[in-house]
Short mmCIF file of C-alpha atoms in Angstrom, two decimals:
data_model
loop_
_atom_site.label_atom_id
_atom_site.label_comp_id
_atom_site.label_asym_id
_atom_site.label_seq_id
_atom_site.Cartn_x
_atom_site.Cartn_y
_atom_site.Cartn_z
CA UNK A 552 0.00 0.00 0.00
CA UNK A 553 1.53 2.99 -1.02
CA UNK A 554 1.51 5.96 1.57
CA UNK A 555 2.36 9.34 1.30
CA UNK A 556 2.51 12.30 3.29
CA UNK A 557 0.74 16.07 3.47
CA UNK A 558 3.60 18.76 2.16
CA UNK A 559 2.11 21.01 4.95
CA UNK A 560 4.56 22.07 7.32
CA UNK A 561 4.62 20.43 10.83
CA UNK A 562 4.61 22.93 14.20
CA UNK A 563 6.04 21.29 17.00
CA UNK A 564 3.63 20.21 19.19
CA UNK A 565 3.68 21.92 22.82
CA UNK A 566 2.22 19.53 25.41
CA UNK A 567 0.97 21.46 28.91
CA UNK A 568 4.37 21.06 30.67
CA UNK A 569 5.83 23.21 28.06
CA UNK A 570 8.47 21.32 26.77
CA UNK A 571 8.90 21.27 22.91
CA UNK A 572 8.80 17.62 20.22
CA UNK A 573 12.15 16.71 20.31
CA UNK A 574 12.06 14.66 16.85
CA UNK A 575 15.10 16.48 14.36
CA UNK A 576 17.29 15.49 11.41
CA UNK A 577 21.02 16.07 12.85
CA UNK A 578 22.77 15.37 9.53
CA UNK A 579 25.16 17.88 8.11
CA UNK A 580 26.37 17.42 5.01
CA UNK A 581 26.22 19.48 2.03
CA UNK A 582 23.14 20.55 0.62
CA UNK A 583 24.30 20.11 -2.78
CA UNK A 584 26.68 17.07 -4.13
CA UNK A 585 28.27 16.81 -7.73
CA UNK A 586 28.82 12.82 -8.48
CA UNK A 587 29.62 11.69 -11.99
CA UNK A 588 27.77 9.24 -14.43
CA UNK A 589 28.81 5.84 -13.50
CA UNK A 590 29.50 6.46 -9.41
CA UNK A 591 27.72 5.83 -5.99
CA UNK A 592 26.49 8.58 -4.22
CA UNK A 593 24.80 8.63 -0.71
CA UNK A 594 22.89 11.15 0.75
CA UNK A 595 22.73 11.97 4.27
CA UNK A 596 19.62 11.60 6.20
CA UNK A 597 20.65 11.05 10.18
CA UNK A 598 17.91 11.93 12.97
CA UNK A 599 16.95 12.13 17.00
CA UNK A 600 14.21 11.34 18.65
CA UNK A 601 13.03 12.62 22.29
CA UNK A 602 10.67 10.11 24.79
CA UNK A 603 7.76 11.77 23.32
CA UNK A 604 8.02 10.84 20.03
CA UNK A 605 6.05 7.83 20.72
CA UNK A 606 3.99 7.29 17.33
CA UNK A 607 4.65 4.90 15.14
CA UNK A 608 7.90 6.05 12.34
CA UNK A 609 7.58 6.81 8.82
CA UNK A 610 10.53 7.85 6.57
CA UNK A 611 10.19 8.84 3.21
CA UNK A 612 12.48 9.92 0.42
CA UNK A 613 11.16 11.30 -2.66
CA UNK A 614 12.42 13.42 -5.97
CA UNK A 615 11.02 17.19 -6.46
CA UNK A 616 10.29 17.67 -10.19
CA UNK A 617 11.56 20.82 -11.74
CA UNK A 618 8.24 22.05 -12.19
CA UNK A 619 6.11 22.90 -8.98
CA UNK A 620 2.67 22.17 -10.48
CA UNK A 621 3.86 18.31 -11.08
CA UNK A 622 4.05 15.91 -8.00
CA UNK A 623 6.97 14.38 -6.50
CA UNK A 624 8.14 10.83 -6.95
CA UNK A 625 8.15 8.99 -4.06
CA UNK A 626 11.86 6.79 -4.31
CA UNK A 627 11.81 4.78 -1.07
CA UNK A 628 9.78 3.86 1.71
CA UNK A 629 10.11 2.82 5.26
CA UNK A 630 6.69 2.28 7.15
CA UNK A 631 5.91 -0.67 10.05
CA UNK A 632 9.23 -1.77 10.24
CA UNK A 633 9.38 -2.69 6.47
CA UNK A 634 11.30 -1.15 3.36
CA UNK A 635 9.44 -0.58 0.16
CA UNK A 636 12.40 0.30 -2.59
CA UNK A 637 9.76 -0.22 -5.62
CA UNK A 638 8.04 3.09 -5.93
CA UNK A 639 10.26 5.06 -8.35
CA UNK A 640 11.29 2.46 -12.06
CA UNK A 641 13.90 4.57 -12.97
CA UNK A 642 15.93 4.10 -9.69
CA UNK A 643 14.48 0.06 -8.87
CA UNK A 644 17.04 -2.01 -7.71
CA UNK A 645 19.80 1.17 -7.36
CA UNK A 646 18.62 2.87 -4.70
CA UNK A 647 18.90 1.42 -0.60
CA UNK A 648 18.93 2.83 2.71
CA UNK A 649 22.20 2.61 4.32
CA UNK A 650 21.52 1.13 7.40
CA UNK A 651 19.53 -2.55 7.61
CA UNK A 652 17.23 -0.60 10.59
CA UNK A 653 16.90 2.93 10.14
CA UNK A 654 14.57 3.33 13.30
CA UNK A 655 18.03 3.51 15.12
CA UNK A 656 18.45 7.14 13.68
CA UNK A 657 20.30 6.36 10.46
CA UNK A 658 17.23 7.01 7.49
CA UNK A 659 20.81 7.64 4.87
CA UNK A 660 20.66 6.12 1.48
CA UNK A 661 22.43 5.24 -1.18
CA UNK A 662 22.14 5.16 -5.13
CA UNK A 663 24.05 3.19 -7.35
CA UNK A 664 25.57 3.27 -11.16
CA UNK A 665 24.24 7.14 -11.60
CA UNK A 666 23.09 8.50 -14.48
CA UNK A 667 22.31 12.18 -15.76
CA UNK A 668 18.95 11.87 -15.50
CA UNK A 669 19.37 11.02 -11.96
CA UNK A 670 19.98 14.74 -11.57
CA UNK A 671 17.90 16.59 -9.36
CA UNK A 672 16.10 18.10 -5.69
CA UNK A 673 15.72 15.09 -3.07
CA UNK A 674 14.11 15.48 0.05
CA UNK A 675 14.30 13.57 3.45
CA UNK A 676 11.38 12.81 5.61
CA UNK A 677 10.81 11.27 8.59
CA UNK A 678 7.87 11.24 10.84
CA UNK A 679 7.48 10.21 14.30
CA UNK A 680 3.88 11.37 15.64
CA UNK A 681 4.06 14.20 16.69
CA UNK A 682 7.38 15.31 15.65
CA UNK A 683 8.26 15.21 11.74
CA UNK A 684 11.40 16.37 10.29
CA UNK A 685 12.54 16.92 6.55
CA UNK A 686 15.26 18.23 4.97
CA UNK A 687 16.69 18.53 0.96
CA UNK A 688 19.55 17.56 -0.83
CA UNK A 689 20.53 19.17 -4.41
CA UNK A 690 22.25 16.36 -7.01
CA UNK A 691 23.97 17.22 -10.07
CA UNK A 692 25.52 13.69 -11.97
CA UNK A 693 27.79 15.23 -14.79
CA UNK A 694 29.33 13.36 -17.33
CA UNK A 695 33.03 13.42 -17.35
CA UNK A 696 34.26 14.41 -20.42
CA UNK A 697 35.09 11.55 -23.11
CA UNK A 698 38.78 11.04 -24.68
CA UNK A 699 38.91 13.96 -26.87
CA UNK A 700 39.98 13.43 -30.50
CA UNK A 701 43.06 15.46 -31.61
CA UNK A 702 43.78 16.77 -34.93
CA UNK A 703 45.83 19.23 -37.00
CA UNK A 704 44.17 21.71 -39.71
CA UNK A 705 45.76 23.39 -42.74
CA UNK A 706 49.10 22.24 -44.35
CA UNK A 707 52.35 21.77 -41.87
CA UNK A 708 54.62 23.41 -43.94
CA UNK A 709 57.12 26.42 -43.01
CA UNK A 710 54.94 29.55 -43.41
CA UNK A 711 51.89 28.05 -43.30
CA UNK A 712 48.85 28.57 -40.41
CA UNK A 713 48.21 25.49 -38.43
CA UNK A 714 45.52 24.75 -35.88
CA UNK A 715 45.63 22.22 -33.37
CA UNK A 716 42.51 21.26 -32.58
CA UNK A 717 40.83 19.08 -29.29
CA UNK A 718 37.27 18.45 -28.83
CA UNK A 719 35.54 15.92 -26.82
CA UNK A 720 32.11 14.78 -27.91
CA UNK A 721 30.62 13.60 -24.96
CA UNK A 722 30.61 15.32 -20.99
CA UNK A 723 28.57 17.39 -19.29
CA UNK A 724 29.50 21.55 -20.11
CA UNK A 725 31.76 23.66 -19.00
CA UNK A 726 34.57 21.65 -20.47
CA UNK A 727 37.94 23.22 -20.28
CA UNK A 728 40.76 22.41 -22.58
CA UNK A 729 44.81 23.00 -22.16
CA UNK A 730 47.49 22.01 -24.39
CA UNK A 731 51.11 21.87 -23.05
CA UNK A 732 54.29 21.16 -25.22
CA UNK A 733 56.03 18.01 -23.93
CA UNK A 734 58.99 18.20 -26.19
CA UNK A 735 61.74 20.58 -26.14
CA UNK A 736 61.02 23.31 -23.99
CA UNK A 737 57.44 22.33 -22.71
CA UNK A 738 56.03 25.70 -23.25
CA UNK A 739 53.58 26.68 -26.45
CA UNK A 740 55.31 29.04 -29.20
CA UNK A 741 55.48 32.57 -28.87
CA UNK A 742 53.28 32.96 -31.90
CA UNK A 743 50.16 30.70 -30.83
CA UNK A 744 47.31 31.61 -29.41
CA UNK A 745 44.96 29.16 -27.12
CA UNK A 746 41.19 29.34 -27.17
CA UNK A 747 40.20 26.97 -23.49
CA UNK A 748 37.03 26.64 -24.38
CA UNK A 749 37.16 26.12 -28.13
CA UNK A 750 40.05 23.86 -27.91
CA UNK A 751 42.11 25.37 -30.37
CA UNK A 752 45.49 26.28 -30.93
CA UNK A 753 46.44 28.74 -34.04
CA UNK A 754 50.06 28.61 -34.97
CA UNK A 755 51.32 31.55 -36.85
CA UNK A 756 53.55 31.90 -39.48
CA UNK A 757 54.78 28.26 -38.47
CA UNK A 758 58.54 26.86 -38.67
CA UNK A 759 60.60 23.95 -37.91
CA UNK A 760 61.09 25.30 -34.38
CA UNK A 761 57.54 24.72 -33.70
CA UNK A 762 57.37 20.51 -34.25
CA UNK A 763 56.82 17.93 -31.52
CA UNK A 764 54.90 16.77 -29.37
CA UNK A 765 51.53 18.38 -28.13
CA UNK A 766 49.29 17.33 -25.13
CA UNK A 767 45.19 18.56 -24.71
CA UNK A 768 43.12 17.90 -21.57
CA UNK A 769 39.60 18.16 -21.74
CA UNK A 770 38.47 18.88 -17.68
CA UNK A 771 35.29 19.42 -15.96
CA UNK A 772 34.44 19.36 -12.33
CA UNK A 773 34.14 15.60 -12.33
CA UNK A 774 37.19 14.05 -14.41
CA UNK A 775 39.61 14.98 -17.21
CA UNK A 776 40.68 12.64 -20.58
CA UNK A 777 43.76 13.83 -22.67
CA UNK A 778 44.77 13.22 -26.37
CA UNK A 779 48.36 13.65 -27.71
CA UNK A 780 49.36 14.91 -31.33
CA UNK A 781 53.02 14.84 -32.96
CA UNK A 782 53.41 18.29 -35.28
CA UNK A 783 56.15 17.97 -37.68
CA UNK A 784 56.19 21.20 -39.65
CA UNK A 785 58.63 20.60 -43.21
CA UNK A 786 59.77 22.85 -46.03
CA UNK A 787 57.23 22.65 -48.95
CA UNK A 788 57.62 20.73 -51.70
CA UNK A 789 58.38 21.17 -55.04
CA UNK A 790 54.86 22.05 -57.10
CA UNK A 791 56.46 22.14 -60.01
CA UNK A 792 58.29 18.58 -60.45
CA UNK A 793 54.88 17.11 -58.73
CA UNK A 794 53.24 18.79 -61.59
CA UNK A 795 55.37 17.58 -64.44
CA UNK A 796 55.35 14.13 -62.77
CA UNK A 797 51.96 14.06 -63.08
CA UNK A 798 51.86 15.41 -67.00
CA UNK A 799 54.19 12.61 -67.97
CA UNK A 800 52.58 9.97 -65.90
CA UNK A 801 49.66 10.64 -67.37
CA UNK A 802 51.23 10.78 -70.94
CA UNK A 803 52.97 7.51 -70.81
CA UNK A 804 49.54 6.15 -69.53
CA UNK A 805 47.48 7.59 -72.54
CA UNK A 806 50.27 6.09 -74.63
CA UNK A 807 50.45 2.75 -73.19
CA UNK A 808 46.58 2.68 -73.68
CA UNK A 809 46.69 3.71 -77.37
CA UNK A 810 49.92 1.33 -78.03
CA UNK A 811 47.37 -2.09 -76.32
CA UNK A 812 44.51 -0.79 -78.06
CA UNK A 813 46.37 -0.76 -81.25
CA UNK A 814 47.57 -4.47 -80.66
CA UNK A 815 44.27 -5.38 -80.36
CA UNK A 816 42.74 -3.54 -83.66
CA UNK A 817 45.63 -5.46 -85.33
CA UNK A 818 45.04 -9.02 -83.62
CA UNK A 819 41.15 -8.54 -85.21
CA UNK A 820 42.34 -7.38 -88.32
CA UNK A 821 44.62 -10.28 -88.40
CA UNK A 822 42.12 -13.10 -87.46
CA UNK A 823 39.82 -11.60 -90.13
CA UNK A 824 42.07 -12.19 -93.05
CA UNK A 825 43.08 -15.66 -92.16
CA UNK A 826 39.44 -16.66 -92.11
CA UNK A 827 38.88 -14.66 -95.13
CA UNK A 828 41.65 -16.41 -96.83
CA UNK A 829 39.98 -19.88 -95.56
CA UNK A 830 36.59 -19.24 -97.53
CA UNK A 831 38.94 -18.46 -100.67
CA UNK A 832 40.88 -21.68 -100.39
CA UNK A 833 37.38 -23.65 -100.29
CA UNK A 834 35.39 -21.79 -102.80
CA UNK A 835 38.97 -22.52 -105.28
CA UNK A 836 38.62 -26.65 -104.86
CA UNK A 837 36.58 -28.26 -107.66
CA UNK A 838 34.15 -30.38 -106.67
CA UNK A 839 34.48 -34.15 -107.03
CA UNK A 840 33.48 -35.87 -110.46
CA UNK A 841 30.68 -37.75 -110.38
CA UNK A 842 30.37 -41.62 -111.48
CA UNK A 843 28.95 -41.02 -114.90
CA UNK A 844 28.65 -44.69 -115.75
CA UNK A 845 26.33 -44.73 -113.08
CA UNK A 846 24.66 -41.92 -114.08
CA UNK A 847 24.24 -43.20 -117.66
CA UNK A 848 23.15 -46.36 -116.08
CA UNK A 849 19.89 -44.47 -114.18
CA UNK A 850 19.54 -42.47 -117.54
CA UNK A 851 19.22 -45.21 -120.20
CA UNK A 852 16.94 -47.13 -117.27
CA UNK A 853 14.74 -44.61 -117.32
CA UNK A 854 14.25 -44.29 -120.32
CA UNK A 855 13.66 -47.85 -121.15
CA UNK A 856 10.70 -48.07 -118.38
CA UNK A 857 9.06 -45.43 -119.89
CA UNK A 858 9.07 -46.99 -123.05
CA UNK A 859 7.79 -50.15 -121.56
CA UNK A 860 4.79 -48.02 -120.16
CA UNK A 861 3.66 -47.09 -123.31
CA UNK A 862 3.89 -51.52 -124.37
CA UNK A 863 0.84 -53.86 -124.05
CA UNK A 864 0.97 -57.47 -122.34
CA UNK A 865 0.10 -58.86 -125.53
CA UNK A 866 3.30 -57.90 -127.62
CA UNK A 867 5.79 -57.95 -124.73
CA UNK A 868 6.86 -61.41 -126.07
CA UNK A 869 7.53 -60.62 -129.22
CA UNK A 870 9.20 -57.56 -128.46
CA UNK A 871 11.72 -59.42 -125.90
CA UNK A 872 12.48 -61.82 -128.37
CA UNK A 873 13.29 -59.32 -131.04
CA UNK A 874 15.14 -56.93 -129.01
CA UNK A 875 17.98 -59.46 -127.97
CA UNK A 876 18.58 -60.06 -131.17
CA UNK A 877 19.25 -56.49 -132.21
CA UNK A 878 21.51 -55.33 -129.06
CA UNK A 879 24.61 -53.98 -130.98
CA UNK A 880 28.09 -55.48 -130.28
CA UNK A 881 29.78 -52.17 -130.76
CA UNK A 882 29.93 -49.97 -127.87
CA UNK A 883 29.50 -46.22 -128.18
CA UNK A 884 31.16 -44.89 -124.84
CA UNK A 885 33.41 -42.62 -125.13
CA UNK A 886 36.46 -42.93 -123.08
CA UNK A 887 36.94 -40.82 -120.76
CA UNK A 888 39.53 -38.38 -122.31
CA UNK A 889 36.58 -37.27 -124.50
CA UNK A 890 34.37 -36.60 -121.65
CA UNK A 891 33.84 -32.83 -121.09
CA UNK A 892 34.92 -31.70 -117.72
CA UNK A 893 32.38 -30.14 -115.44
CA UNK A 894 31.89 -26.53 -115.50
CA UNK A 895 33.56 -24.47 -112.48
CA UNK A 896 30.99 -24.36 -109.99
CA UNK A 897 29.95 -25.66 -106.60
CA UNK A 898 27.17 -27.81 -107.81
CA UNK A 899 28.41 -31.53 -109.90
CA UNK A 900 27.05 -31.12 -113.44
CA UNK A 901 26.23 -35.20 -114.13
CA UNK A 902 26.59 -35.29 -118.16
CA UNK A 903 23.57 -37.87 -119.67
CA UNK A 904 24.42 -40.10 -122.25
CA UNK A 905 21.22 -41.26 -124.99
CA UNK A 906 20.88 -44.74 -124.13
CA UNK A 907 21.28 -45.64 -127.60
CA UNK A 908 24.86 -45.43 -127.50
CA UNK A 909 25.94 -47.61 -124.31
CA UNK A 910 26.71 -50.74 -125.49
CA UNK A 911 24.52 -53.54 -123.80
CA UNK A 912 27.84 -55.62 -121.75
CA UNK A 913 28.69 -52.08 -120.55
CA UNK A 914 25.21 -51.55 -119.12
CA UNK A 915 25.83 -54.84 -117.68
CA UNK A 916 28.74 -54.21 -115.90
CA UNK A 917 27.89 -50.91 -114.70
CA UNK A 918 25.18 -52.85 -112.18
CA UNK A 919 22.09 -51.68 -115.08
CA UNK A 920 19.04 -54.32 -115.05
CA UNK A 921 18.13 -55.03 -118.41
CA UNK A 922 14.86 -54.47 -119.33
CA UNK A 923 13.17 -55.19 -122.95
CA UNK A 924 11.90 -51.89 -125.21
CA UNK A 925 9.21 -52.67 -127.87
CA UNK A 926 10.27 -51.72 -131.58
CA UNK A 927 8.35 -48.51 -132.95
CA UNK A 928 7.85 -47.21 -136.53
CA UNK A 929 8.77 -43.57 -137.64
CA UNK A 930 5.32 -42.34 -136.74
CA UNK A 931 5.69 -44.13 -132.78
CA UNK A 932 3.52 -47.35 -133.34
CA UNK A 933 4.73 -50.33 -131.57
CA UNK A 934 5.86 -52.83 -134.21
#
């Protein structure tokens, strides 16, 4: 059961013999404390109490929000001799009172692994019917500052402007910084000038006298983190051999690109012609002769059948028996010296010979079936 108490203000009670509550808050520590993120701070709440003080004790710490009109969070409790510690989530489980029984006068607490939100007004109170007692504590939880980050601007050359440069980027303001020399003679140059709460330092006019080794702290109330830089100011260099460097790299990189992409316009050129020159060779080979006995052979077949279509069954007897006996024994093929050769051309020109002329043993050996034609008169009668 959560129970809170009235913010009026508490007279001390004056019984009939006169004397006055005796119930106060004897602690005295600071009313303000500065912890940083990350530590334990406790807060001091010590108290008295007189014989009669004899109602039953109530201590309560609680938060005051920044703005009046809003209530204040109660943090931690201790009512009939038992501690409630789960009224406030942000702080569950980090805040505790110090002692294990704070009847005996020791109401104290503690709060653990701070945080900057933990910032703020907290307030004491402890009530012992009739006396009650209260009193405030201010907390601040800054963030120490984190390891700055240090870095040089413009070009370290002699006569140039430098800037040293520090900056944290995390820590609770103001944050301080201060560079020291730690080389040579462990004091800045004459000719720099330090902004502390910038960070910077501007060199002037820089020389060689001015290199080594630089040290920045970044400070506020609660801790400090340093960074270290090494300056090493040098005589400029020579623009104009970096410049010609550059024209003739570049030239004998344009050149090296034309000379490969030249190679390559020949290598095509090259692979081009030799096919060319491949199509030539095979278009100049004359094609193979054909077998013109055979050829004959299919000729003077043919045109036997169709002379046979034109016969009837009832002289095909007569006509076999006649045309064996008229199949010359001279034979009309010319040799082949006299045989024309093919014309020039892709395509085999197969030459026919009449029939007439191929002698019948030829036909014979050439693989030709013989096959009986009919006589025929001048006008194409079958005889």
């Amino acid at each position: 059961m959560e129970l809170r108490f009235s913010s009026l203000f508490y007279a001390c009670v004056i019984f009939l013999s006169g004397s006055v509550c005796g119930l106060q808050i004897t602690s005295s520590g600071p009313a303000s404390v500065e912890k940083a993120s990350g530590e334990t701070v406790t807060l001091e709440c010590k108290f008295t109490l007189a014989a009669e003080d004899n109602g039953p004790l109530d201590i309560e710490w609680s938060i005051q929000p920044s703005d009046n009109q809003k209530e204040e969070k109660v943090l931690i409790l201790y009512s009939g001799d038992r501690v409630y510690e789960d009224y406030y989530p942000p702080l569950r489980g980090r805040v505790h009172f110090v002692s294990s029984d704070p009847k005996n006068g020791d109401a104290s607490i503690t709060v653990m692994a701070l945080i900057s939100s933990d910032t703020g007004t907290y307030q004491c109170k402890v009530k012992k019917a009739p006396g009650i007692s209260s009193q405030k504590v201010l907390l601040t939880v800054m963030v120490r500052p984190s390891k700055p980050r240090c870095s040089i601007e413009g070009s370290p050359y002699v006569g140039n402007d430098v800037v040293l440069r520090c900056k944290s980027t995390d820590g609770t303001s103001p944050i301080q910084y201060a560079w020291v020399k730690t080389s040579d003679s462990k004091l800045l140059p004459a000719n720099a000038v330090l902004d502390a709460a910038a960070g910077t330092v501007k060199i002037r006019n820089a020389t060689t006298a001015v290199s080594g080794s630089y040290l920045c702290t970044a400070q506020n109330r609660v801790g400090a983190e340093q960074c270290v830089l090494e300056l090493k100011i040098t005589t400029p260099p020579n623009t104009a051999g970096v410049v010609a460097g550059s024209v003739i790299g570049v030239l004998l990189f344009l050149l090296l690109l034309a000379l490969l992409l030249f190679c390559c316009c020949r290598s095509r050129q090259k692979k081009k012609y030799e096919k060319e020159i491949s199509y030539e060779i095979r278009e100049d080979v004359p094609a193979p002769k054909s077998r013109i006995s055979t050829a004959r052979s299919f000729t003077s077949a043919g045109s036997q059948r169709s002379s046979l279509g034109s016969m009837s069954p009832s002289n095909l007897h007569e006509y076999t028996k006649t045309q064996y006996n008229k199949i010359p024994s001279e034979e009309y093929e010319a040799p082949p010296s006299h045989v024309p050769d093919p014309p020039p051309s892709l395509t085999p020109v197969i030459p026919v010979i009449p029939p007439s002329r191929v002698a019948g043993p030829n036909l014979s050996r050439m693989g030709a079936v013989p096959v009986m034609t009919p006589a025929q008169n001048r006008d194409g009668s079958i005889v």
